[in-house]
Tab-separated table of C-alpha atoms in Angstrom:
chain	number	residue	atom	x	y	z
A	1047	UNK	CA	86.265	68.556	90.274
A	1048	UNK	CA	86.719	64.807	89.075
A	1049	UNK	CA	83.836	62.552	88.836
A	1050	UNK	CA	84.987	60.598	91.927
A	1051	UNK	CA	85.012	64.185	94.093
A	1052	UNK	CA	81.154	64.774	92.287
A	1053	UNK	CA	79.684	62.211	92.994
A	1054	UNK	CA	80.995	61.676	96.465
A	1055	UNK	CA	79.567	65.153	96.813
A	1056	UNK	CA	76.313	64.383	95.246
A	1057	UNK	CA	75.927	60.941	97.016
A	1058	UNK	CA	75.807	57.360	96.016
A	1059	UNK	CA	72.143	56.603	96.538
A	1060	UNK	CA	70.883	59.374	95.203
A	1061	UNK	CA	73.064	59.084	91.620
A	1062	UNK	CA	71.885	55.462	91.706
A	1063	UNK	CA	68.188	56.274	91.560
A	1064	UNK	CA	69.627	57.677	87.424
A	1065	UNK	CA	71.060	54.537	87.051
A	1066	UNK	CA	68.009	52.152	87.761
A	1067	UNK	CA	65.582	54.931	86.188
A	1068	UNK	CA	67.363	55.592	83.400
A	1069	UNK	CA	69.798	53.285	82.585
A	1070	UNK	CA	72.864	55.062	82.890
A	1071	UNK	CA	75.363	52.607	83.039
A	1072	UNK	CA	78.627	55.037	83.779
A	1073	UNK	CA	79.704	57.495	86.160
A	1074	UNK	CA	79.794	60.253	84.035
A	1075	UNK	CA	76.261	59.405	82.682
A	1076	UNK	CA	74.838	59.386	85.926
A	1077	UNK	CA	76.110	62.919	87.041
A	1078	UNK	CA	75.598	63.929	83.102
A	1079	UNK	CA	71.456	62.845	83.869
A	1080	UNK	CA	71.890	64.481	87.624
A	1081	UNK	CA	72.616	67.468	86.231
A	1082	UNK	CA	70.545	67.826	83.246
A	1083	UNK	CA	67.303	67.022	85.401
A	1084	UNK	CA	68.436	69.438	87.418
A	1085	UNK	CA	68.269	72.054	85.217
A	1086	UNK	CA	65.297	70.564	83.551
A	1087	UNK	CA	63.845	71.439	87.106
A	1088	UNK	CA	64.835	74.532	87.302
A	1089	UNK	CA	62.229	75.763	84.888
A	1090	UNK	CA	59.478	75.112	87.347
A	1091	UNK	CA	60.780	77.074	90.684
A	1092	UNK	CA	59.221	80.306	88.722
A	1093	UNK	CA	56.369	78.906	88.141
A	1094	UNK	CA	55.580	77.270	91.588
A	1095	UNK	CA	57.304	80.692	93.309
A	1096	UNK	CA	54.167	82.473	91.729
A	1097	UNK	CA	51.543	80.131	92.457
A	1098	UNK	CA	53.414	80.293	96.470
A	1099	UNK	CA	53.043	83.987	96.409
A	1100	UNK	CA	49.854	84.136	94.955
A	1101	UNK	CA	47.826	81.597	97.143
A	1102	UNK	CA	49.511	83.230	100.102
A	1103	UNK	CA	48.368	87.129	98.684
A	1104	UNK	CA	44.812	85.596	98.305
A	1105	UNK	CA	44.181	83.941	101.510
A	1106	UNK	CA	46.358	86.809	103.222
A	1107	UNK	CA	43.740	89.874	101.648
A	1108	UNK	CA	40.675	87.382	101.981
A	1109	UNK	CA	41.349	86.961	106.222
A	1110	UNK	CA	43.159	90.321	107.085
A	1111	UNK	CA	39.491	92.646	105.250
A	1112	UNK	CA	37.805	90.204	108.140
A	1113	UNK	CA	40.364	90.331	111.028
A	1114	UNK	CA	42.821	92.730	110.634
A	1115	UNK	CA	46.984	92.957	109.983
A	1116	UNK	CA	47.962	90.694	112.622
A	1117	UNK	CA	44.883	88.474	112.419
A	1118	UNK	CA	47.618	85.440	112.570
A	1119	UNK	CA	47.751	86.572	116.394
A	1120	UNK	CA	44.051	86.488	116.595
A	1121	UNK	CA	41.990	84.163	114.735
A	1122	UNK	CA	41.785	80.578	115.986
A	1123	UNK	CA	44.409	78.241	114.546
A	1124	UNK	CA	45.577	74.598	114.375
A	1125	UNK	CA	48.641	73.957	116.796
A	1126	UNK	CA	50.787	73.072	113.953
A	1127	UNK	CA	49.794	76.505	112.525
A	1128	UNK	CA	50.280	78.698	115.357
A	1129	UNK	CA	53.666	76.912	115.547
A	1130	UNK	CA	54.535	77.507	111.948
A	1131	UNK	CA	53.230	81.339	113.051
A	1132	UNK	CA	55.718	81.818	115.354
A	1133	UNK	CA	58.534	80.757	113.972
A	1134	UNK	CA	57.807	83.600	111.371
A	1135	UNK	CA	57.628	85.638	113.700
A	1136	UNK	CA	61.137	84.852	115.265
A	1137	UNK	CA	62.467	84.801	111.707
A	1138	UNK	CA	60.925	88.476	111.555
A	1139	UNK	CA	62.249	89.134	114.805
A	1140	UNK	CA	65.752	87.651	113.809
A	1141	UNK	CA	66.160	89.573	110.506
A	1142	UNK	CA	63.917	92.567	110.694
A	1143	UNK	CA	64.439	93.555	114.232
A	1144	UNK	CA	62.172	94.362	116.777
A	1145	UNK	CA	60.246	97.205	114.594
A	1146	UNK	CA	59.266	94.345	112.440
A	1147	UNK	CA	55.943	94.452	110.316
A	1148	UNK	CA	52.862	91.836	110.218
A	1149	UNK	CA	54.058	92.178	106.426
A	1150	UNK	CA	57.228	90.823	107.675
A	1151	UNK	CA	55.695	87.485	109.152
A	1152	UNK	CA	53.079	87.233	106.465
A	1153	UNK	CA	55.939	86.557	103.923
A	1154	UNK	CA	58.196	84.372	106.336
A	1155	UNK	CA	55.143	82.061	106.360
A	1156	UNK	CA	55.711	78.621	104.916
A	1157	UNK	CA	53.492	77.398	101.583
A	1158	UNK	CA	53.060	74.803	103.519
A	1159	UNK	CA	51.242	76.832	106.053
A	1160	UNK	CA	49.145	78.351	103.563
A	1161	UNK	CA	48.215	75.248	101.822
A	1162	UNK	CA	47.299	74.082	105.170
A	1163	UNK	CA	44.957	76.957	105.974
A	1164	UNK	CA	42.648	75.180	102.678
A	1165	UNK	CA	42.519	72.068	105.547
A	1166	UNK	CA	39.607	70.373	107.310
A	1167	UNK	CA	40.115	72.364	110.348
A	1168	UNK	CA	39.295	75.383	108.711
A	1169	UNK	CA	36.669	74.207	106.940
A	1170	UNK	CA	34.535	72.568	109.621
A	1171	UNK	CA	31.799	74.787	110.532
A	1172	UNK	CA	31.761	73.888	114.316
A	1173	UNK	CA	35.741	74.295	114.812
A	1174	UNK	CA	36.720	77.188	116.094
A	1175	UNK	CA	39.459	77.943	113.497
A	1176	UNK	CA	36.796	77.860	110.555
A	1177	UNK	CA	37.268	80.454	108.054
A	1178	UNK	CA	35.976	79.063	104.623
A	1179	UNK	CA	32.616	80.780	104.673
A	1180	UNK	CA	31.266	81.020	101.144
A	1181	UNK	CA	31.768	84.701	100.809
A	1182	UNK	CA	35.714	83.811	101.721
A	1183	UNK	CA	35.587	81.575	99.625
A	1184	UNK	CA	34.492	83.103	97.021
A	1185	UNK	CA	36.838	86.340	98.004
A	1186	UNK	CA	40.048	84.154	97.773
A	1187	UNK	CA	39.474	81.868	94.598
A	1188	UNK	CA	36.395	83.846	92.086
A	1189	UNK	CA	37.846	81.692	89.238
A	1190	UNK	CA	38.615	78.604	90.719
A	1191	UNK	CA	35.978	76.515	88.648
A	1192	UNK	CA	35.274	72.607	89.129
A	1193	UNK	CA	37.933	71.169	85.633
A	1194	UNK	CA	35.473	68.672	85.276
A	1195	UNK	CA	32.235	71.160	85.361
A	1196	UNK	CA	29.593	71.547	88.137
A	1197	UNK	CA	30.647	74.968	89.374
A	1198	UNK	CA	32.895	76.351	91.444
A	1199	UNK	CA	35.646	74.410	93.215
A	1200	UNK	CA	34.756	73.009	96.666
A	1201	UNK	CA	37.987	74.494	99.096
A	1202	UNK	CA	38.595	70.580	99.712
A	1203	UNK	CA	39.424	70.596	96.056
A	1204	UNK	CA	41.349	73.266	96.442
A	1205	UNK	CA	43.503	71.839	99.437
A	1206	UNK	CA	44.276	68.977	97.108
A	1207	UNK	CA	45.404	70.529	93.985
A	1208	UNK	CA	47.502	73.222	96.066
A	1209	UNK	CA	48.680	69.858	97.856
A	1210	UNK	CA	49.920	68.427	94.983
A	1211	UNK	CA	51.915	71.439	94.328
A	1212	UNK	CA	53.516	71.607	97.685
A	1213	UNK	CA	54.534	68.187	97.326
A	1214	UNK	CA	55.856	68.835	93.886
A	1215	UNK	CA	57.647	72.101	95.363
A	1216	UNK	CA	59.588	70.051	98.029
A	1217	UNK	CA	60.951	67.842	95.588
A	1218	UNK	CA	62.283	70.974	93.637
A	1219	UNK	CA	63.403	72.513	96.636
A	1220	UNK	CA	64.990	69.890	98.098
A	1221	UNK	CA	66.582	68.869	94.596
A	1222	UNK	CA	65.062	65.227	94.432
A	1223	UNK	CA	64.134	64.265	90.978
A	1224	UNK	CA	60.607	65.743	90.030
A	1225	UNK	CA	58.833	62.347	88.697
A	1226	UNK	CA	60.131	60.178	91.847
A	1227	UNK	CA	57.381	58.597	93.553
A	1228	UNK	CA	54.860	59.647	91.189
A	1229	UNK	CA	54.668	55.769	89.603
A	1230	UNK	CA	56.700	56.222	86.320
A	1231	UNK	CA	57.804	53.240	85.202
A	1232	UNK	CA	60.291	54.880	82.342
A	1233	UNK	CA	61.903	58.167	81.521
A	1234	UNK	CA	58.884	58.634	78.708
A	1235	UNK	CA	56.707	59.046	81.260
């Protein structure tokens, strides 16, 4: 493919975001800086895959010992959860069939649900959909301890950090440059 054809392909805007960032003053340096930070951010999607499966294993174990397999069908939720809950389940539906498994929605749930589940909502003691009792709490992170001292990490905390990662996972996944809107002001940064 010619460098005309790629970056018509790739897009205008987004190749000039290399130029004003980096400087690249030709075509072929622009789609030469596209790709490299491409790959460059490839070497996270393992990394943020784990921490994905791994939050969503902890809060999974931590609410299903309390209400069971299919507790996503019982326990009070946000309306932007339940929504998020049944589109798994369609998904499951879709691609697993009718004989499909509460394992089979579980994993069709979006980080972004899970990160979610870390929100106020869940956290207020007089909601309905609160679920971050200490001994949950304690259940689903044991070693998440305050960086900066003092103890354990408050589940606020939590919802940040994982925050920042889902943010940081959408620009992967979505193949935006990792440091955009994150106020670099050079490529050193």
């Amino acid at each position: 493919m010619d460098t005309t054809s790629l970056i018509s392909s790739i897009s205008v805007p987004r190749l000039s975001f290399y130029e004003t960032f980096l400087g690249c003053a030709t075509d072929q340096e622009k789609v030469g800086a596209y790709v490299a930070y491409q790959d460059l951010s490839g070497d996270f999607f393992c990394l943020v895959q784990m921490i994905e499966v791994a939050l969503r294993n902890a809060i999974n174990n931590t609410i299903k010992a309390n209400h069971g397999p299919a507790w996503y069908d019982s326990i009070p939720q946000t309306k932007k959860s339940q929504d998020l809950v049944l589109n798994a389940k369609q998904k499951a539906l879709d691609e697993c069939g009718v004989r499909y498994t509460d394992d089979d929605v579980i994993c069709r749930l979006t980080f972004g649900f899970w990160v979610y589940m870390l929100d106020a909502p869940y956290r207020d003691t007089q909601r309905p959909c609160y679920i971050w009792t200490p001994e949950n709490k304690a259940k689903t992170f044991p070693h998440a301890k305050n960086p900066l001292g003092g103890g354990d990490m408050k589940v606020k905390a939590l919802f940040d950090e994982f925050h920042k990662v889902l943010l940081f996972r959408n620009r992967l996944f979505h193949h935006e440059p990792i440091w955009k809107k994150h106020h670099c002001k050079s490529h050193s940064q």
